[in-house]
Amino acid sequence: MAFLGLFGNYDKPGPGVSKDEPPKAAPVRFFEIFGRKFTKLVQANLIFLLPTLAAFVLMFLIYLCPTHFMLQLPTTSGALQVDVWVLYAVPLPLVLLSPFTAGLTYISRNFAREEHAFVWSDFWDAVKGNWKYFLLNGVIVYAVYVVLSFSLLYYSNQLSQDWIFYIPFWICILLALIFCWAQFYLPVMFITFDLTFRQAYKNAFIFSIAGFLRNLLLTVIIGGLGFLVLMVIPLTALTVFIYLLLLIFLLFSFFSFLVNFTVYPLIDRYLIKPYQERLEREKNGVAESQPGEPQESERFSGLFNQDDGEEEDEDDSDKFVYVNGRLIKKSELKDRDHSE
C-alpha cells in the first residue's frame, strides 16, 4: 500500500493481524489509525471548511451591522456593559453549520472503528440523511448557550454582593459541563441508530454520567490544547501561520476523530454488543443470562429502554440490522424496498 493510501494497488492483500496478537493500548491505536487515515482526515477537514467559511462570512456581516445592543449589568463598582449583539447575534450562523457535522462525524466514526469511508460521497450522504436532527440539535445548543452564558454573566457579577449567588453560579457551570459531555455522544448516535430525537438525548445524558472518566479525559485534552495555544505558546507571525494551516487542513477532523475514538467504545459496549449478543443467544436458543447473573440491560437499563414505556415487540421484523453503517429495523428496511 502506498503512502497513506493515496496511490498503490488496493487489491493486494496485506499481512493481516494475528488472532493471538494482544490488543494494543488505546493511545497506540489512536496514533496508528490517525497516521493511516491522515490524508483522508485532511480531505474531510477541507470539505467541512467550505460551510465553515460561509458561516464565518455571515458572522462577520452580522458583526458589521451598525446597531449593537448593549446591556448594563449592575456591579458593586457601577455597571458592566455587555455587547449582547456580539454575544448572541453574531454566533447565530453557527446553527446553520451544525448539519455538516453529520458528515464529519460519519467519516471520523468509521475511522475510529477502523472501517472504510469514501470521504466525499459518504460525507454528503451523511449530511443529507441526518441534517434534520443535527439542525435541531444546533438550535438547542444555541438556546442553551444563550441561557447559560447570560446566567453565568449575571451570577458572576453578583458574587461580590452575596455568597448565596455561588450556588446558582456553580449549578450553571455543572449543567454546562454535563450538556457539553452529552454533545460528545449525540452526533455519533444520530448517525448510527434509528432513535427518536428524545431517545438520543436521553442516552447522551446517561453517557455523560456513565462515561465520566472518558468525558473528563476529553475535557482535559481539549482544554489543555486550548490553554497551550492561547496562554503558553507566544503569538508570533510563525505561530499564527501554523495555526492557520492547522485550521485549514486538520483542526475540525482531528477533534471529531479524537471525540469519536474516545466515546465510541462505550457506545459499542453498552448499545451494540449487548444487542448483538442477545440476538446470537436467541438464535442458538440459549437463555438470556445465567441464574443470579444480571443482564447488561439491567446494569445499564436506561440505554436499552428505547420505547419510553411501551412494550417491546419481539417480532423479528423489529430487530435491527446494519445498513450503510446504521442500525435500522428490518420492518423499515422492507418498507423501503417495497417503496423502491
Tab-separated table of C-alpha atoms in Angstrom:
chain	number	residue	atom	x	y	z
A	1	MET	CA	0.000	0.000	0.000
A	2	ALA	CA	1.402	3.373	-0.997
A	3	PHE	CA	1.905	6.446	1.129
A	4	LEU	CA	-1.188	6.913	3.346
A	5	GLY	CA	-3.483	5.346	0.770
A	6	LEU	CA	-3.068	7.935	-1.975
A	7	PHE	CA	-1.518	5.571	-4.502
A	8	GLY	CA	-0.943	1.870	-4.897
A	9	ASN	CA	-2.673	-1.435	-5.517
A	10	TYR	CA	-5.744	-1.634	-3.248
A	11	ASP	CA	-6.469	-5.238	-4.269
A	12	LYS	CA	-3.223	-6.569	-2.867
A	13	PRO	CA	-3.862	-8.286	0.478
A	14	GLY	CA	-1.989	-7.030	3.500
A	15	PRO	CA	-0.237	-9.123	6.137
A	16	GLY	CA	-3.332	-9.193	8.344
A	17	VAL	CA	-3.499	-9.337	12.106
A	18	SER	CA	-2.857	-12.458	14.119
A	19	LYS	CA	-5.757	-13.635	16.255
A	20	ASP	CA	-3.313	-14.303	19.081
A	21	GLU	CA	-1.888	-10.791	18.973
A	22	PRO	CA	-2.810	-8.934	22.184
A	23	PRO	CA	-4.892	-5.772	21.739
A	24	LYS	CA	-2.839	-2.615	21.627
A	25	ALA	CA	-3.303	0.222	24.085
A	26	ALA	CA	-5.808	2.874	23.077
A	27	PRO	CA	-3.209	5.678	22.629
A	28	VAL	CA	-1.163	3.424	20.343
A	29	ARG	CA	-4.194	2.524	18.231
A	30	PHE	CA	-5.238	6.184	18.100
A	31	PHE	CA	-1.967	7.324	16.579
A	32	GLU	CA	-1.743	4.285	14.290
A	33	ILE	CA	-5.197	4.964	12.831
A	34	PHE	CA	-4.505	8.694	12.737
A	35	GLY	CA	-1.344	8.064	10.726
A	36	ARG	CA	-3.057	5.693	8.291
A	37	LYS	CA	-6.055	7.976	7.768
A	38	PHE	CA	-4.186	11.282	7.891
A	39	THR	CA	-4.774	12.287	4.271
A	40	LYS	CA	-8.443	11.324	4.448
A	41	LEU	CA	-8.856	13.369	7.624
A	42	VAL	CA	-7.297	16.292	5.764
A	43	GLN	CA	-9.810	15.770	2.949
A	44	ALA	CA	-12.717	15.703	5.405
A	45	ASN	CA	-11.432	18.862	7.081
A	46	LEU	CA	-11.219	20.679	3.746
A	47	ILE	CA	-14.794	19.676	2.890
A	48	PHE	CA	-16.056	20.836	6.289
A	49	LEU	CA	-14.124	24.073	5.834
A	50	LEU	CA	-16.434	25.109	2.958
A	51	PRO	CA	-19.610	25.591	5.052
A	52	THR	CA	-17.457	26.841	7.942
A	53	LEU	CA	-16.129	29.705	5.831
A	54	ALA	CA	-19.685	30.542	4.735
A	55	ALA	CA	-20.806	30.635	8.376
A	56	PHE	CA	-17.909	32.898	9.374
A	57	VAL	CA	-18.660	35.257	6.492
A	58	LEU	CA	-22.251	35.547	7.750
A	59	MET	CA	-20.963	36.138	11.290
A	60	PHE	CA	-18.680	38.902	10.038
A	61	LEU	CA	-21.519	40.572	8.131
A	62	ILE	CA	-23.741	40.455	11.206
A	63	TYR	CA	-20.923	41.945	13.281
A	64	LEU	CA	-20.634	44.845	10.837
A	65	CYS	CA	-24.236	45.880	11.448
A	66	PRO	CA	-24.161	49.442	12.839
A	67	THR	CA	-26.614	48.793	15.667
A	68	HIS	CA	-25.224	46.799	18.607
A	69	PHE	CA	-27.454	46.201	21.601
A	70	MET	CA	-25.649	46.976	24.846
A	71	LEU	CA	-26.833	45.619	28.196
A	72	GLN	CA	-25.809	47.051	31.547
A	73	LEU	CA	-25.392	44.641	34.456
A	74	PRO	CA	-25.156	46.228	37.927
A	75	THR	CA	-21.954	45.643	39.871
A	76	THR	CA	-20.580	46.943	43.196
A	77	SER	CA	-18.393	49.435	41.335
A	78	GLY	CA	-21.027	50.652	38.878
A	79	ALA	CA	-22.298	48.797	35.824
A	80	LEU	CA	-20.841	46.243	33.403
A	81	GLN	CA	-21.675	46.842	29.745
A	82	VAL	CA	-22.270	43.680	27.719
A	83	ASP	CA	-22.479	43.690	23.922
A	84	VAL	CA	-25.468	41.387	23.507
A	85	TRP	CA	-25.243	41.667	19.726
A	86	VAL	CA	-21.726	40.197	19.658
A	87	LEU	CA	-22.531	37.534	22.243
A	88	TYR	CA	-25.791	36.245	20.787
A	89	ALA	CA	-26.487	37.618	17.296
A	90	VAL	CA	-23.041	37.105	15.762
A	91	PRO	CA	-22.766	33.355	16.637
A	92	LEU	CA	-26.226	32.604	15.225
A	93	PRO	CA	-24.950	31.391	11.775
A	94	LEU	CA	-23.110	28.569	13.564
A	95	VAL	CA	-26.515	26.889	13.911
A	96	LEU	CA	-26.557	26.503	10.122
A	97	LEU	CA	-23.172	24.794	10.333
A	98	SER	CA	-24.459	22.006	12.588
A	99	PRO	CA	-25.909	19.727	9.810
A	100	PHE	CA	-22.468	19.482	8.205
A	101	THR	CA	-21.030	17.964	11.372
A	102	ALA	CA	-23.019	14.845	10.414
A	103	GLY	CA	-20.623	14.214	7.525
A	104	LEU	CA	-17.564	14.849	9.657
A	105	THR	CA	-18.909	12.561	12.386
A	106	TYR	CA	-19.674	9.746	9.935
A	107	ILE	CA	-16.155	9.809	8.486
A	108	SER	CA	-14.388	10.001	11.846
A	109	ARG	CA	-16.660	7.339	13.388
A	110	ASN	CA	-15.827	4.904	10.602
A	111	PHE	CA	-12.130	5.577	11.058
A	112	ALA	CA	-12.449	5.186	14.836
A	113	ARG	CA	-13.878	1.677	14.397
A	114	GLU	CA	-11.341	1.002	11.618
A	115	GLU	CA	-13.830	0.890	8.757
A	116	HIS	CA	-13.502	2.347	5.289
A	117	ALA	CA	-15.199	5.569	4.200
A	118	PHE	CA	-15.414	7.316	0.840
A	119	VAL	CA	-14.734	10.792	2.132
A	120	TRP	CA	-16.560	12.959	-0.408
A	121	SER	CA	-19.640	10.819	-1.091
A	122	ASP	CA	-20.083	9.496	2.461
A	123	PHE	CA	-19.714	12.999	3.880
A	124	TRP	CA	-22.562	14.425	1.818
A	125	ASP	CA	-24.727	11.290	2.145
A	126	ALA	CA	-24.475	11.591	5.937
A	127	VAL	CA	-25.427	15.279	5.750
A	128	LYS	CA	-28.464	14.567	3.543
A	129	GLY	CA	-29.617	11.666	5.704
A	130	ASN	CA	-29.238	13.339	9.109
A	131	TRP	CA	-29.498	17.104	8.643
A	132	LYS	CA	-32.836	17.477	10.458
A	133	TYR	CA	-31.635	16.036	13.778
A	134	PHE	CA	-28.326	17.884	13.580
A	135	LEU	CA	-30.017	21.186	12.772
A	136	LEU	CA	-32.498	20.754	15.634
A	137	ASN	CA	-29.619	19.927	17.945
A	138	GLY	CA	-27.821	23.051	16.739
A	139	VAL	CA	-30.846	25.153	17.688
A	140	ILE	CA	-30.918	23.542	21.142
A	141	VAL	CA	-27.186	24.094	21.636
A	142	TYR	CA	-27.600	27.758	20.721
A	143	ALA	CA	-30.557	28.182	23.107
A	144	VAL	CA	-28.638	26.514	25.962
A	145	TYR	CA	-25.632	28.719	25.208
A	146	VAL	CA	-27.784	31.863	25.410
A	147	VAL	CA	-29.429	30.874	28.696
A	148	LEU	CA	-26.331	29.559	30.484
A	149	SER	CA	-23.918	32.261	29.285
A	150	PHE	CA	-26.268	35.057	30.331
A	151	SER	CA	-26.890	33.315	33.671
A	152	LEU	CA	-23.155	32.987	34.307
A	153	LEU	CA	-22.607	36.641	33.443
A	154	TYR	CA	-25.343	37.729	35.801
A	155	TYR	CA	-24.384	35.489	38.734
A	156	SER	CA	-20.654	36.206	38.392
A	157	ASN	CA	-21.405	39.908	38.762
A	158	GLN	CA	-23.424	39.227	41.911
A	159	LEU	CA	-20.798	37.093	43.670
A	160	SER	CA	-19.203	40.048	45.420
A	161	GLN	CA	-22.580	41.146	46.830
A	162	ASP	CA	-23.781	37.901	48.411
A	163	TRP	CA	-22.259	34.436	48.776
A	164	ILE	CA	-25.633	32.839	48.011
A	165	PHE	CA	-25.032	33.556	44.309
A	166	TYR	CA	-22.221	30.998	44.320
A	167	ILE	CA	-24.869	28.252	44.400
A	168	PRO	CA	-26.637	29.091	41.100
A	169	PHE	CA	-23.263	30.062	39.585
A	170	TRP	CA	-21.758	26.611	40.137
A	171	ILE	CA	-25.024	24.900	39.184
A	172	CYS	CA	-24.831	26.660	35.822
A	173	ILE	CA	-21.226	25.514	35.372
A	174	LEU	CA	-22.211	21.930	36.215
A	175	LEU	CA	-25.151	21.998	33.800
A	176	ALA	CA	-22.932	23.425	31.070
A	177	LEU	CA	-20.360	20.678	31.642
A	178	ILE	CA	-22.937	17.863	31.542
A	179	PHE	CA	-24.532	19.331	28.419
A	180	CYS	CA	-21.142	19.582	26.698
A	181	TRP	CA	-20.377	15.981	27.625
A	182	ALA	CA	-23.713	14.869	26.175
A	183	GLN	CA	-22.677	16.536	22.905
A	184	PHE	CA	-19.757	14.108	22.675
A	185	TYR	CA	-22.259	11.264	22.151
A	186	LEU	CA	-25.204	12.802	20.310
A	187	PRO	CA	-23.659	13.135	16.816
A	188	VAL	CA	-22.417	9.548	16.659
A	189	MET	CA	-25.769	8.231	17.940
A	190	PHE	CA	-27.651	10.290	15.354
A	191	ILE	CA	-25.726	8.664	12.507
A	192	THR	CA	-25.540	5.147	13.973
A	193	PHE	CA	-29.008	4.386	15.378
A	194	ASP	CA	-32.586	4.895	14.296
A	195	LEU	CA	-33.636	6.559	17.542
A	196	THR	CA	-36.091	9.348	18.126
A	197	PHE	CA	-34.565	12.704	18.993
A	198	ARG	CA	-35.767	12.325	22.576
A	199	GLN	CA	-34.265	8.846	22.925
A	200	ALA	CA	-30.908	10.010	21.584
A	201	TYR	CA	-30.829	12.899	24.070
A	202	LYS	CA	-31.813	10.585	26.915
A	203	ASN	CA	-28.970	8.174	26.087
A	204	ALA	CA	-26.494	11.028	25.621
A	205	PHE	CA	-27.171	12.378	29.108
A	206	ILE	CA	-26.819	8.887	30.555
A	207	PHE	CA	-23.470	8.548	28.809
A	208	SER	CA	-22.436	11.981	30.080
A	209	ILE	CA	-22.505	10.448	33.577
A	210	ALA	CA	-21.614	6.809	32.810
A	211	GLY	CA	-18.613	7.845	30.730
A	212	PHE	CA	-17.336	10.293	33.341
A	213	LEU	CA	-13.661	9.335	33.050
A	214	ARG	CA	-13.688	9.412	29.241
A	215	ASN	CA	-15.521	12.705	29.235
A	216	LEU	CA	-13.138	14.178	31.778
A	217	LEU	CA	-10.176	12.972	29.724
A	218	LEU	CA	-11.553	14.624	26.587
A	219	THR	CA	-12.223	17.831	28.504
A	220	VAL	CA	-8.682	17.892	29.882
A	221	ILE	CA	-7.137	17.203	26.458
A	222	ILE	CA	-9.232	19.792	24.608
A	223	GLY	CA	-8.906	22.358	27.395
A	224	GLY	CA	-5.183	21.678	27.713
A	225	LEU	CA	-4.606	22.170	23.984
A	226	GLY	CA	-6.620	25.388	24.086
A	227	PHE	CA	-4.652	26.654	27.087
A	228	LEU	CA	-1.383	25.721	25.358
A	229	VAL	CA	-2.297	27.646	22.215
A	230	LEU	CA	-3.801	30.719	23.878
A	231	MET	CA	-1.732	31.120	27.033
A	232	VAL	CA	1.595	29.289	26.736
A	233	ILE	CA	2.908	29.473	23.174
A	234	PRO	CA	3.922	33.041	22.263
A	235	LEU	CA	1.830	34.561	19.490
A	236	THR	CA	4.159	35.357	16.589
A	237	ALA	CA	3.824	35.530	12.820
A	238	LEU	CA	5.121	31.948	12.586
A	239	THR	CA	2.710	30.521	15.156
A	240	VAL	CA	-0.222	32.358	13.545
A	241	PHE	CA	0.766	30.826	10.194
A	242	ILE	CA	0.968	27.338	11.772
A	243	TYR	CA	-2.433	27.771	13.471
A	244	LEU	CA	-3.915	28.855	10.140
A	245	LEU	CA	-2.539	25.756	8.423
A	246	LEU	CA	-3.928	23.532	11.184
A	247	LEU	CA	-7.313	25.251	10.917
A	248	ILE	CA	-7.463	24.711	7.168
A	249	PHE	CA	-6.158	21.161	6.971
A	250	LEU	CA	-6.748	19.337	10.255
A	251	LEU	CA	-8.414	21.107	13.196
A	252	PHE	CA	-12.062	20.041	12.790
A	253	SER	CA	-11.449	16.479	11.600
A	254	PHE	CA	-8.810	15.875	14.289
A	255	PHE	CA	-11.126	16.822	17.147
A	256	SER	CA	-14.008	14.885	15.582
A	257	PHE	CA	-11.788	11.802	15.329
A	258	LEU	CA	-10.476	12.318	18.877
A	259	VAL	CA	-14.000	12.520	20.325
A	260	ASN	CA	-15.393	9.580	18.363
A	261	PHE	CA	-12.364	7.380	19.034
A	262	THR	CA	-12.818	8.044	22.754
A	263	VAL	CA	-16.590	7.668	23.110
A	264	TYR	CA	-17.455	5.033	20.500
A	265	PRO	CA	-16.105	2.063	22.533
A	266	LEU	CA	-18.551	2.971	25.305
A	267	ILE	CA	-21.458	3.122	22.851
A	268	ASP	CA	-20.349	-0.160	21.328
A	269	ARG	CA	-20.107	-1.781	24.751
A	270	TYR	CA	-23.498	-0.717	26.092
A	271	LEU	CA	-25.642	-0.376	22.973
A	272	ILE	CA	-24.327	-2.505	20.129
A	273	LYS	CA	-22.580	-5.552	21.580
A	274	PRO	CA	-25.291	-6.470	24.138
A	275	TYR	CA	-27.930	-6.356	21.410
A	276	GLN	CA	-25.819	-8.488	19.066
A	277	GLU	CA	-25.092	-10.970	21.873
A	278	ARG	CA	-28.797	-11.210	22.694
A	279	LEU	CA	-29.639	-11.940	19.065
A	280	GLU	CA	-26.924	-14.585	18.990
A	281	ARG	CA	-28.289	-16.216	22.155
A	282	GLU	CA	-31.808	-16.169	20.744
A	283	LYS	CA	-30.545	-17.724	17.516
A	284	ASN	CA	-28.782	-20.512	19.396
A	285	GLY	CA	-31.652	-20.996	21.864
A	286	VAL	CA	-29.527	-20.026	24.860
A	287	ALA	CA	-31.063	-18.313	27.892
A	288	GLU	CA	-30.519	-14.588	28.246
A	289	SER	CA	-28.276	-14.993	31.296
A	290	GLN	CA	-27.269	-17.468	33.940
A	291	PRO	CA	-29.275	-17.556	37.193
A	292	GLY	CA	-28.166	-14.807	39.519
A	293	GLU	CA	-26.215	-13.004	36.781
A	294	PRO	CA	-27.560	-9.505	35.995
A	295	GLN	CA	-28.145	-8.782	32.352
A	296	GLU	CA	-26.339	-5.891	30.704
A	297	SER	CA	-29.675	-4.160	30.236
A	298	GLU	CA	-30.358	-4.405	33.975
A	299	ARG	CA	-26.992	-2.903	34.887
A	300	PHE	CA	-27.436	-0.066	32.439
A	301	SER	CA	-31.173	-0.120	31.842
A	302	GLY	CA	-31.662	3.462	30.666
A	303	LEU	CA	-29.820	2.779	27.426
A	304	PHE	CA	-31.905	-0.223	26.449
A	305	ASN	CA	-35.400	1.017	27.147
A	306	GLN	CA	-35.844	2.850	23.861
A	307	ASP	CA	-39.633	2.622	23.731
A	308	ASP	CA	-40.282	5.087	26.581
A	309	GLY	CA	-42.639	2.769	28.450
A	310	GLU	CA	-44.086	0.812	25.550
A	311	GLU	CA	-43.950	-2.972	25.488
A	312	GLU	CA	-41.136	-4.458	23.475
A	313	ASP	CA	-42.208	-6.133	20.271
A	314	GLU	CA	-40.398	-9.425	19.854
A	315	ASP	CA	-41.359	-9.731	16.198
A	316	ASP	CA	-38.353	-10.494	14.008
A	317	SER	CA	-39.265	-7.541	11.796
A	318	ASP	CA	-38.468	-5.175	14.692
A	319	LYS	CA	-34.919	-6.444	15.088
A	320	PHE	CA	-32.100	-4.199	13.954
A	321	VAL	CA	-29.634	-4.765	11.132
A	322	TYR	CA	-26.682	-2.728	9.900
A	323	VAL	CA	-27.269	-0.837	6.654
A	324	ASN	CA	-24.579	1.580	5.488
A	325	GLY	CA	-23.171	1.874	8.994
A	326	ARG	CA	-26.556	2.488	10.613
A	327	LEU	CA	-28.755	0.266	12.780
A	328	ILE	CA	-32.183	0.064	11.101
A	329	LYS	CA	-35.257	-2.038	11.918
A	330	LYS	CA	-35.907	-4.864	9.467
A	331	SER	CA	-39.502	-3.727	9.070
A	332	GLU	CA	-38.365	-0.271	7.973
A	333	LEU	CA	-35.869	-1.836	5.566
A	334	LYS	CA	-38.651	-3.918	3.987
A	335	ASP	CA	-40.845	-0.833	3.622
A	336	ARG	CA	-38.026	0.964	1.853
A	337	ASP	CA	-37.504	-1.964	-0.534
A	338	HIS	CA	-41.224	-2.078	-1.374
A	339	SER	CA	-41.340	1.679	-1.975
A	340	GLU	CA	-38.457	1.391	-4.415
